[in-house]
C-alpha cells in the first residue's frame, strides 16, 4: 500500500497510545481541576466504539467514586473528540465498545468497568481504504500500553 497511508496508520497508533499515557499521567498526578463541579473526579479515560474514526476522552465524575461505573455516562465530562485522521478508523476491538479509565492514585485501570483481571484488551486500528492494514494497541489491567 502507499507509504503515506501506512505512515498515517503508524502515526495514529502512536498518537493514540500517547493520549492514553497522558490520561494515565493525569490520574497518577491526582489532577483535580474543577472538571466535575460539585462531584468528585474519579478518573480520566477514553471511550471507543468499533467502526468509528475518533475516540472520546472523558473525566469520570461521581458523587462517590466507589459507586461510579467507570464508563462514559451522562454525568461525566466529555472532552473534545479526537480523530484518528482521515484515513484511519477502529476496525475491531476485543469488545465492540471499550471504556478505558485510569483512576487515581495508583492509577487503577478499569477496562469496561473491570479491574485487576488477567489478560488484556486489544484495539485494532486500520486504514479505511484497506482494512487488512492494521496496527494493534494492547492494554492490560496493570496499565501497560503496547503497539504491535
PDB file of N, CA, C and O in Angstrom, residues 60-126:
ATOM      1  N   UNK A  60     -14.315  11.033  34.509  1.00  0.00           N
ATOM      2  CA  UNK A  60     -15.338  10.282  35.239  1.00  0.00           C
ATOM      3  C   UNK A  60     -15.722  11.092  36.474  1.00  0.00           C
ATOM      4  O   UNK A  60     -14.887  11.321  37.345  1.00  0.00           O
ATOM      5  N   UNK A  61     -16.962  11.532  36.527  1.00  0.00           N
ATOM      6  CA  UNK A  61     -17.462  12.353  37.633  1.00  0.00           C
ATOM      7  C   UNK A  61     -18.544  11.577  38.381  1.00  0.00           C
ATOM      8  O   UNK A  61     -19.433  11.006  37.762  1.00  0.00           O
ATOM      9  N   UNK A  62     -18.462  11.584  39.707  1.00  0.00           N
ATOM     10  CA  UNK A  62     -19.484  10.898  40.504  1.00  0.00           C
ATOM     11  C   UNK A  62     -19.547  11.513  41.899  1.00  0.00           C
ATOM     12  O   UNK A  62     -18.589  12.148  42.346  1.00  0.00           O
ATOM     13  N   UNK A  63     -20.678  11.326  42.556  1.00  0.00           N
ATOM     14  CA  UNK A  63     -20.790  11.758  43.953  1.00  0.00           C
ATOM     15  C   UNK A  63     -19.894  10.902  44.832  1.00  0.00           C
ATOM     16  O   UNK A  63     -19.326  11.374  45.807  1.00  0.00           O
ATOM     17  N   UNK A  64     -19.789   9.624  44.486  1.00  0.00           N
ATOM     18  CA  UNK A  64     -18.976   8.674  45.244  1.00  0.00           C
ATOM     19  C   UNK A  64     -18.248   7.778  44.239  1.00  0.00           C
ATOM     20  O   UNK A  64     -18.887   7.018  43.509  1.00  0.00           O
ATOM     21  N   UNK A  65     -16.931   7.850  44.209  1.00  0.00           N
ATOM     22  CA  UNK A  65     -16.160   7.073  43.234  1.00  0.00           C
ATOM     23  C   UNK A  65     -16.329   5.570  43.422  1.00  0.00           C
ATOM     24  O   UNK A  65     -16.185   4.812  42.469  1.00  0.00           O
ATOM     25  N   UNK A  66     -16.666   5.127  44.620  1.00  0.00           N
ATOM     26  CA  UNK A  66     -16.889   3.698  44.857  1.00  0.00           C
ATOM     27  C   UNK A  66     -18.120   3.182  44.127  1.00  0.00           C
ATOM     28  O   UNK A  66     -18.233   1.988  43.862  1.00  0.00           O
ATOM     29  N   UNK A  67     -19.055   4.063  43.795  1.00  0.00           N
ATOM     30  CA  UNK A  67     -20.273   3.636  43.091  1.00  0.00           C
ATOM     31  C   UNK A  67     -20.263   4.053  41.623  1.00  0.00           C
ATOM     32  O   UNK A  67     -21.229   3.810  40.901  1.00  0.00           O
ATOM     33  N   UNK A  68     -19.162   4.643  41.151  1.00  0.00           N
ATOM     34  CA  UNK A  68     -19.055   5.018  39.735  1.00  0.00           C
ATOM     35  C   UNK A  68     -19.027   3.761  38.879  1.00  0.00           C
ATOM     36  O   UNK A  68     -18.526   2.718  39.304  1.00  0.00           O
ATOM     37  N   UNK A  69     -19.536   3.863  37.642  1.00  0.00           N
ATOM     38  CA  UNK A  69     -19.466   2.697  36.750  1.00  0.00           C
ATOM     39  C   UNK A  69     -18.195   2.723  35.890  1.00  0.00           C
ATOM     40  O   UNK A  69     -17.995   1.854  35.066  1.00  0.00           O
ATOM     41  N   UNK A  70     -17.372   3.750  36.070  1.00  0.00           N
ATOM     42  CA  UNK A  70     -16.071   3.860  35.398  1.00  0.00           C
ATOM     43  C   UNK A  70     -16.187   3.780  33.883  1.00  0.00           C
ATOM     44  O   UNK A  70     -15.308   3.270  33.201  1.00  0.00           O
ATOM     45  N   UNK A  71     -17.302   4.279  33.357  1.00  0.00           N
ATOM     46  CA  UNK A  71     -17.541   4.360  31.919  1.00  0.00           C
ATOM     47  C   UNK A  71     -18.079   5.751  31.601  1.00  0.00           C
ATOM     48  O   UNK A  71     -18.554   6.450  32.495  1.00  0.00           O
ATOM     49  N   UNK A  72     -18.066   6.120  30.341  1.00  0.00           N
ATOM     50  CA  UNK A  72     -18.623   7.402  29.922  1.00  0.00           C
ATOM     51  C   UNK A  72     -20.141   7.342  30.017  1.00  0.00           C
ATOM     52  O   UNK A  72     -20.787   6.519  29.363  1.00  0.00           O
ATOM     53  N   UNK A  73     -20.699   8.196  30.878  1.00  0.00           N
ATOM     54  CA  UNK A  73     -22.154   8.307  31.031  1.00  0.00           C
ATOM     55  C   UNK A  73     -22.530   9.781  31.029  1.00  0.00           C
ATOM     56  O   UNK A  73     -21.656  10.654  30.995  1.00  0.00           O
ATOM     57  N   UNK A  74     -23.807  10.051  31.129  1.00  0.00           N
ATOM     58  CA  UNK A  74     -24.301  11.421  31.087  1.00  0.00           C
ATOM     59  C   UNK A  74     -23.792  12.315  32.196  1.00  0.00           C
ATOM     60  O   UNK A  74     -23.747  13.533  32.047  1.00  0.00           O
ATOM     61  N   UNK A  75     -23.391  11.749  33.323  1.00  0.00           N
ATOM     62  CA  UNK A  75     -22.915  12.575  34.444  1.00  0.00           C
ATOM     63  C   UNK A  75     -21.428  12.913  34.325  1.00  0.00           C
ATOM     64  O   UNK A  75     -20.908  13.685  35.123  1.00  0.00           O
ATOM     65  N   UNK A  76     -20.755  12.344  33.346  1.00  0.00           N
ATOM     66  CA  UNK A  76     -19.325  12.586  33.173  1.00  0.00           C
ATOM     67  C   UNK A  76     -19.076  13.785  32.270  1.00  0.00           C
ATOM     68  O   UNK A  76     -19.971  14.245  31.559  1.00  0.00           O
ATOM     69  N   UNK A  77     -17.854  14.279  32.295  1.00  0.00           N
ATOM     70  CA  UNK A  77     -17.469  15.389  31.429  1.00  0.00           C
ATOM     71  C   UNK A  77     -16.818  14.836  30.176  1.00  0.00           C
ATOM     72  O   UNK A  77     -15.729  14.248  30.229  1.00  0.00           O
ATOM     73  N   UNK A  78     -17.505  14.980  29.059  1.00  0.00           N
ATOM     74  CA  UNK A  78     -16.980  14.536  27.763  1.00  0.00           C
ATOM     75  C   UNK A  78     -16.087  15.640  27.221  1.00  0.00           C
ATOM     76  O   UNK A  78     -16.514  16.786  27.080  1.00  0.00           O
ATOM     77  N   UNK A  79     -14.844  15.295  26.927  1.00  0.00           N
ATOM     78  CA  UNK A  79     -13.916  16.258  26.352  1.00  0.00           C
ATOM     79  C   UNK A  79     -14.030  16.204  24.826  1.00  0.00           C
ATOM     80  O   UNK A  79     -14.764  15.387  24.283  1.00  0.00           O
ATOM     81  N   UNK A  80     -13.298  17.051  24.143  1.00  0.00           N
ATOM     82  CA  UNK A  80     -13.382  17.131  22.686  1.00  0.00           C
ATOM     83  C   UNK A  80     -12.965  15.813  22.034  1.00  0.00           C
ATOM     84  O   UNK A  80     -11.914  15.259  22.364  1.00  0.00           O
ATOM     85  N   UNK A  81     -13.793  15.338  21.104  1.00  0.00           N
ATOM     86  CA  UNK A  81     -13.466  14.121  20.354  1.00  0.00           C
ATOM     87  C   UNK A  81     -12.131  14.298  19.648  1.00  0.00           C
ATOM     88  O   UNK A  81     -11.822  15.385  19.162  1.00  0.00           O
ATOM     89  N   UNK A  82     -11.368  13.219  19.571  1.00  0.00           N
ATOM     90  CA  UNK A  82     -10.080  13.262  18.874  1.00  0.00           C
ATOM     91  C   UNK A  82     -10.137  12.271  17.712  1.00  0.00           C
ATOM     92  O   UNK A  82     -10.393  11.082  17.917  1.00  0.00           O
ATOM     93  N   UNK A  83      -9.921  12.794  16.507  1.00  0.00           N
ATOM     94  CA  UNK A  83      -9.969  11.956  15.300  1.00  0.00           C
ATOM     95  C   UNK A  83      -8.645  11.221  15.117  1.00  0.00           C
ATOM     96  O   UNK A  83      -7.579  11.734  15.461  1.00  0.00           O
ATOM     97  N   UNK A  84      -8.726  10.013  14.587  1.00  0.00           N
ATOM     98  CA  UNK A  84      -7.523   9.256  14.255  1.00  0.00           C
ATOM     99  C   UNK A  84      -6.875   9.787  12.984  1.00  0.00           C
ATOM    100  O   UNK A  84      -5.737   9.474  12.697  1.00  0.00           O
ATOM    101  N   UNK A  85      -7.601  10.567  12.225  1.00  0.00           N
ATOM    102  CA  UNK A  85      -7.118  11.083  10.958  1.00  0.00           C
ATOM    103  C   UNK A  85      -8.042  10.626   9.849  1.00  0.00           C
ATOM    104  O   UNK A  85      -8.833   9.694  10.038  1.00  0.00           O
ATOM    105  N   UNK A  86      -7.976  11.267   8.693  1.00  0.00           N
ATOM    106  CA  UNK A  86      -8.937  10.979   7.627  1.00  0.00           C
ATOM    107  C   UNK A  86      -8.827   9.576   7.031  1.00  0.00           C
ATOM    108  O   UNK A  86      -9.761   9.101   6.404  1.00  0.00           O
ATOM    109  N   UNK A  87      -7.712   8.895   7.253  1.00  0.00           N
ATOM    110  CA  UNK A  87      -7.500   7.594   6.609  1.00  0.00           C
ATOM    111  C   UNK A  87      -7.636   6.405   7.557  1.00  0.00           C
ATOM    112  O   UNK A  87      -7.527   5.266   7.130  1.00  0.00           O
ATOM    113  N   UNK A  88      -7.863   6.668   8.863  1.00  0.00           N
ATOM    114  CA  UNK A  88      -7.775   5.605   9.871  1.00  0.00           C
ATOM    115  C   UNK A  88      -9.059   5.501  10.678  1.00  0.00           C
ATOM    116  O   UNK A  88      -9.708   6.505  10.967  1.00  0.00           O
ATOM    117  N   UNK A  89      -9.427   4.269  11.031  1.00  0.00           N
ATOM    118  CA  UNK A  89     -10.588   4.031  11.885  1.00  0.00           C
ATOM    119  C   UNK A  89     -10.309   2.843  12.808  1.00  0.00           C
ATOM    120  O   UNK A  89      -9.308   2.138  12.648  1.00  0.00           O
ATOM    121  N   UNK A  90     -11.203   2.630  13.775  1.00  0.00           N
ATOM    122  CA  UNK A  90     -11.138   1.450  14.623  1.00  0.00           C
ATOM    123  C   UNK A  90     -11.829   0.327  13.862  1.00  0.00           C
ATOM    124  O   UNK A  90     -13.036   0.372  13.640  1.00  0.00           O
ATOM    125  N   UNK A  91     -11.080  -0.659  13.437  1.00  0.00           N
ATOM    126  CA  UNK A  91     -11.667  -1.777  12.692  1.00  0.00           C
ATOM    127  C   UNK A  91     -12.340  -2.773  13.619  1.00  0.00           C
ATOM    128  O   UNK A  91     -13.424  -3.256  13.339  1.00  0.00           O
ATOM    129  N   UNK A  92     -11.667  -3.089  14.712  1.00  0.00           N
ATOM    130  CA  UNK A  92     -12.226  -4.065  15.642  1.00  0.00           C
ATOM    131  C   UNK A  92     -11.550  -3.895  16.992  1.00  0.00           C
ATOM    132  O   UNK A  92     -10.498  -3.267  17.104  1.00  0.00           O
ATOM    133  N   UNK A  93     -12.186  -4.470  18.006  1.00  0.00           N
ATOM    134  CA  UNK A  93     -11.639  -4.448  19.362  1.00  0.00           C
ATOM    135  C   UNK A  93     -12.025  -5.756  20.032  1.00  0.00           C
ATOM    136  O   UNK A  93     -12.872  -6.497  19.534  1.00  0.00           O
ATOM    137  N   UNK A  94     -11.411  -6.004  21.180  1.00  0.00           N
ATOM    138  CA  UNK A  94     -11.777  -7.177  21.968  1.00  0.00           C
ATOM    139  C   UNK A  94     -13.284  -7.148  22.250  1.00  0.00           C
ATOM    140  O   UNK A  94     -13.959  -8.154  22.168  1.00  0.00           O
ATOM    141  N   UNK A  95     -13.800  -5.954  22.581  1.00  0.00           N
ATOM    142  CA  UNK A  95     -15.239  -5.727  22.776  1.00  0.00           C
ATOM    143  C   UNK A  95     -15.662  -4.683  21.747  1.00  0.00           C
ATOM    144  O   UNK A  95     -14.847  -3.860  21.340  1.00  0.00           O
ATOM    145  N   UNK A  96     -16.938  -4.679  21.336  1.00  0.00           N
ATOM    146  CA  UNK A  96     -17.389  -3.689  20.344  1.00  0.00           C
ATOM    147  C   UNK A  96     -17.238  -2.262  20.840  1.00  0.00           C
ATOM    148  O   UNK A  96     -16.987  -1.357  20.072  1.00  0.00           O
ATOM    149  N   UNK A  97     -17.439  -2.072  22.131  1.00  0.00           N
ATOM    150  CA  UNK A  97     -17.237  -0.773  22.749  1.00  0.00           C
ATOM    151  C   UNK A  97     -16.259  -0.952  23.890  1.00  0.00           C
ATOM    152  O   UNK A  97     -16.229  -1.998  24.527  1.00  0.00           O
ATOM    153  N   UNK A  98     -15.452   0.060  24.136  1.00  0.00           N
ATOM    154  CA  UNK A  98     -14.475  -0.053  25.210  1.00  0.00           C
ATOM    155  C   UNK A  98     -14.325   1.287  25.906  1.00  0.00           C
ATOM    156  O   UNK A  98     -14.120   2.311  25.258  1.00  0.00           O
ATOM    157  N   UNK A  99     -14.447   1.257  27.228  1.00  0.00           N
ATOM    158  CA  UNK A  99     -14.130   2.412  28.052  1.00  0.00           C
ATOM    159  C   UNK A  99     -12.885   2.058  28.852  1.00  0.00           C
ATOM    160  O   UNK A  99     -12.871   1.059  29.575  1.00  0.00           O
ATOM    161  N   UNK A 100     -11.852   2.870  28.676  1.00  0.00           N
ATOM    162  CA  UNK A 100     -10.607   2.712  29.416  1.00  0.00           C
ATOM    163  C   UNK A 100     -10.571   3.849  30.419  1.00  0.00           C
ATOM    164  O   UNK A 100     -10.687   5.016  30.039  1.00  0.00           O
ATOM    165  N   UNK A 101     -10.432   3.520  31.707  1.00  0.00           N
ATOM    166  CA  UNK A 101     -10.406   4.556  32.731  1.00  0.00           C
ATOM    167  C   UNK A 101      -9.218   4.336  33.653  1.00  0.00           C
ATOM    168  O   UNK A 101      -8.984   3.222  34.120  1.00  0.00           O
ATOM    169  N   UNK A 102      -8.493   5.417  33.889  1.00  0.00           N
ATOM    170  CA  UNK A 102      -7.390   5.421  34.844  1.00  0.00           C
ATOM    171  C   UNK A 102      -7.866   6.194  36.062  1.00  0.00           C
ATOM    172  O   UNK A 102      -8.164   7.385  35.968  1.00  0.00           O
ATOM    173  N   UNK A 103      -7.971   5.504  37.204  1.00  0.00           N
ATOM    174  CA  UNK A 103      -8.487   6.116  38.424  1.00  0.00           C
ATOM    175  C   UNK A 103      -7.335   6.363  39.396  1.00  0.00           C
ATOM    176  O   UNK A 103      -6.497   5.476  39.602  1.00  0.00           O
ATOM    177  N   UNK A 104      -7.274   7.559  39.996  1.00  0.00           N
ATOM    178  CA  UNK A 104      -6.203   7.841  40.941  1.00  0.00           C
ATOM    179  C   UNK A 104      -6.360   7.000  42.207  1.00  0.00           C
ATOM    180  O   UNK A 104      -7.440   6.492  42.469  1.00  0.00           O
ATOM    181  N   UNK A 105      -5.300   6.846  43.011  1.00  0.00           N
ATOM    182  CA  UNK A 105      -3.988   7.474  42.811  1.00  0.00           C
ATOM    183  C   UNK A 105      -2.962   6.550  42.153  1.00  0.00           C
ATOM    184  O   UNK A 105      -1.889   7.001  41.798  1.00  0.00           O
ATOM    185  N   UNK A 106      -3.243   5.257  42.001  1.00  0.00           N
ATOM    186  CA  UNK A 106      -2.190   4.291  41.620  1.00  0.00           C
ATOM    187  C   UNK A 106      -1.652   4.436  40.196  1.00  0.00           C
ATOM    188  O   UNK A 106      -0.470   4.284  40.033  1.00  0.00           O
ATOM    189  N   UNK A 107      -2.314   4.566  39.125  1.00  0.00           N
ATOM    190  CA  UNK A 107      -3.756   4.536  38.948  1.00  0.00           C
ATOM    191  C   UNK A 107      -4.274   3.104  38.753  1.00  0.00           C
ATOM    192  O   UNK A 107      -3.570   2.253  38.235  1.00  0.00           O
ATOM    193  N   UNK A 108      -5.493   2.906  39.196  1.00  0.00           N
ATOM    194  CA  UNK A 108      -6.182   1.645  38.935  1.00  0.00           C
ATOM    195  C   UNK A 108      -6.720   1.733  37.511  1.00  0.00           C
ATOM    196  O   UNK A 108      -7.254   2.764  37.104  1.00  0.00           O
ATOM    197  N   UNK A 109      -6.581   0.662  36.742  1.00  0.00           N
ATOM    198  CA  UNK A 109      -7.041   0.642  35.360  1.00  0.00           C
ATOM    199  C   UNK A 109      -8.354  -0.131  35.284  1.00  0.00           C
ATOM    200  O   UNK A 109      -8.421  -1.284  35.704  1.00  0.00           O
ATOM    201  N   UNK A 110      -9.383   0.532  34.765  1.00  0.00           N
ATOM    202  CA  UNK A 110     -10.671  -0.116  34.513  1.00  0.00           C
ATOM    203  C   UNK A 110     -10.837  -0.258  33.009  1.00  0.00           C
ATOM    204  O   UNK A 110     -10.709   0.715  32.274  1.00  0.00           O
ATOM    205  N   UNK A 111     -11.092  -1.472  32.555  1.00  0.00           N
ATOM    206  CA  UNK A 111     -11.416  -1.722  31.148  1.00  0.00           C
ATOM    207  C   UNK A 111     -12.846  -2.236  31.145  1.00  0.00           C
ATOM    208  O   UNK A 111     -13.123  -3.328  31.631  1.00  0.00           O
ATOM    209  N   UNK A 112     -13.768  -1.414  30.647  1.00  0.00           N
ATOM    210  CA  UNK A 112     -15.204  -1.713  30.710  1.00  0.00           C
ATOM    211  C   UNK A 112     -15.640  -2.057  32.137  1.00  0.00           C
ATOM    212  O   UNK A 112     -16.338  -3.029  32.385  1.00  0.00           O
ATOM    213  N   UNK A 113     -15.207  -1.225  33.075  1.00  0.00           N
ATOM    214  CA  UNK A 113     -15.583  -1.308  34.489  1.00  0.00           C
ATOM    215  C   UNK A 113     -15.048  -2.553  35.187  1.00  0.00           C
ATOM    216  O   UNK A 113     -15.536  -2.931  36.238  1.00  0.00           O
ATOM    217  N   UNK A 114     -14.061  -3.208  34.612  1.00  0.00           N
ATOM    218  CA  UNK A 114     -13.430  -4.354  35.264  1.00  0.00           C
ATOM    219  C   UNK A 114     -12.007  -3.965  35.629  1.00  0.00           C
ATOM    220  O   UNK A 114     -11.333  -3.279  34.861  1.00  0.00           O
ATOM    221  N   UNK A 115     -11.553  -4.403  36.797  1.00  0.00           N
ATOM    222  CA  UNK A 115     -10.183  -4.098  37.216  1.00  0.00           C
ATOM    223  C   UNK A 115      -9.515  -5.343  37.755  1.00  0.00           C
ATOM    224  O   UNK A 115     -10.174  -6.307  38.145  1.00  0.00           O
ATOM    225  N   UNK A 116      -8.206  -5.305  37.754  1.00  0.00           N
ATOM    226  CA  UNK A 116      -7.374  -6.358  38.348  1.00  0.00           C
ATOM    227  C   UNK A 116      -7.634  -7.742  37.781  1.00  0.00           C
ATOM    228  O   UNK A 116      -7.593  -8.734  38.481  1.00  0.00           O
ATOM    229  N   UNK A 117      -7.942  -7.823  36.519  1.00  0.00           N
ATOM    230  CA  UNK A 117      -8.114  -9.123  35.883  1.00  0.00           C
ATOM    231  C   UNK A 117      -6.838  -9.491  35.129  1.00  0.00           C
ATOM    232  O   UNK A 117      -6.027  -8.635  34.802  1.00  0.00           O
ATOM    233  N   UNK A 118      -6.701 -10.760  34.849  1.00  0.00           N
ATOM    234  CA  UNK A 118      -5.610 -11.188  33.971  1.00  0.00           C
ATOM    235  C   UNK A 118      -6.049 -10.888  32.536  1.00  0.00           C
ATOM    236  O   UNK A 118      -7.228 -10.701  32.269  1.00  0.00           O
ATOM    237  N   UNK A 119      -5.108 -10.850  31.644  1.00  0.00           N
ATOM    238  CA  UNK A 119      -5.449 -10.641  30.239  1.00  0.00           C
ATOM    239  C   UNK A 119      -5.349  -9.195  29.835  1.00  0.00           C
ATOM    240  O   UNK A 119      -4.860  -8.347  30.576  1.00  0.00           O
ATOM    241  N   UNK A 120      -5.841  -8.921  28.639  1.00  0.00           N
ATOM    242  CA  UNK A 120      -5.720  -7.585  28.076  1.00  0.00           C
ATOM    243  C   UNK A 120      -6.840  -7.355  27.078  1.00  0.00           C
ATOM    244  O   UNK A 120      -7.578  -8.269  26.716  1.00  0.00           O
ATOM    245  N   UNK A 121      -6.947  -6.120  26.641  1.00  0.00           N
ATOM    246  CA  UNK A 121      -7.900  -5.738  25.599  1.00  0.00           C
ATOM    247  C   UNK A 121      -7.088  -5.220  24.415  1.00  0.00           C
ATOM    248  O   UNK A 121      -6.040  -4.596  24.592  1.00  0.00           O
ATOM    249  N   UNK A 122      -7.586  -5.494  23.214  1.00  0.00           N
ATOM    250  CA  UNK A 122      -6.911  -5.043  22.000  1.00  0.00           C
ATOM    251  C   UNK A 122      -7.809  -4.095  21.218  1.00  0.00           C
ATOM    252  O   UNK A 122      -9.019  -4.299  21.145  1.00  0.00           O
ATOM    253  N   UNK A 123      -7.182  -3.089  20.630  1.00  0.00           N
ATOM    254  CA  UNK A 123      -7.857  -2.146  19.744  1.00  0.00           C
ATOM    255  C   UNK A 123      -7.109  -2.209  18.423  1.00  0.00           C
ATOM    256  O   UNK A 123      -5.901  -1.963  18.383  1.00  0.00           O
ATOM    257  N   UNK A 124      -7.817  -2.564  17.358  1.00  0.00           N
ATOM    258  CA  UNK A 124      -7.192  -2.669  16.040  1.00  0.00           C
ATOM    259  C   UNK A 124      -7.559  -1.462  15.196  1.00  0.00           C
ATOM    260  O   UNK A 124      -8.720  -1.297  14.819  1.00  0.00           O
ATOM    261  N   UNK A 125      -6.570  -0.628  14.934  1.00  0.00           N
ATOM    262  CA  UNK A 125      -6.753   0.497  14.018  1.00  0.00           C
ATOM    263  C   UNK A 125      -6.386   0.002  12.629  1.00  0.00           C
ATOM    264  O   UNK A 125      -5.460  -0.786  12.467  1.00  0.00           O
ATOM    265  N   UNK A 126      -7.132   0.472  11.625  1.00  0.00           N
ATOM    266  CA  UNK A 126      -6.822   0.062  10.256  1.00  0.00           C
ATOM    267  C   UNK A 126      -7.035   1.225   9.305  1.00  0.00           C
ATOM    268  O   UNK A 126      -7.620   2.248   9.667  1.00  0.00           O
TER     269      UNK A 126
END
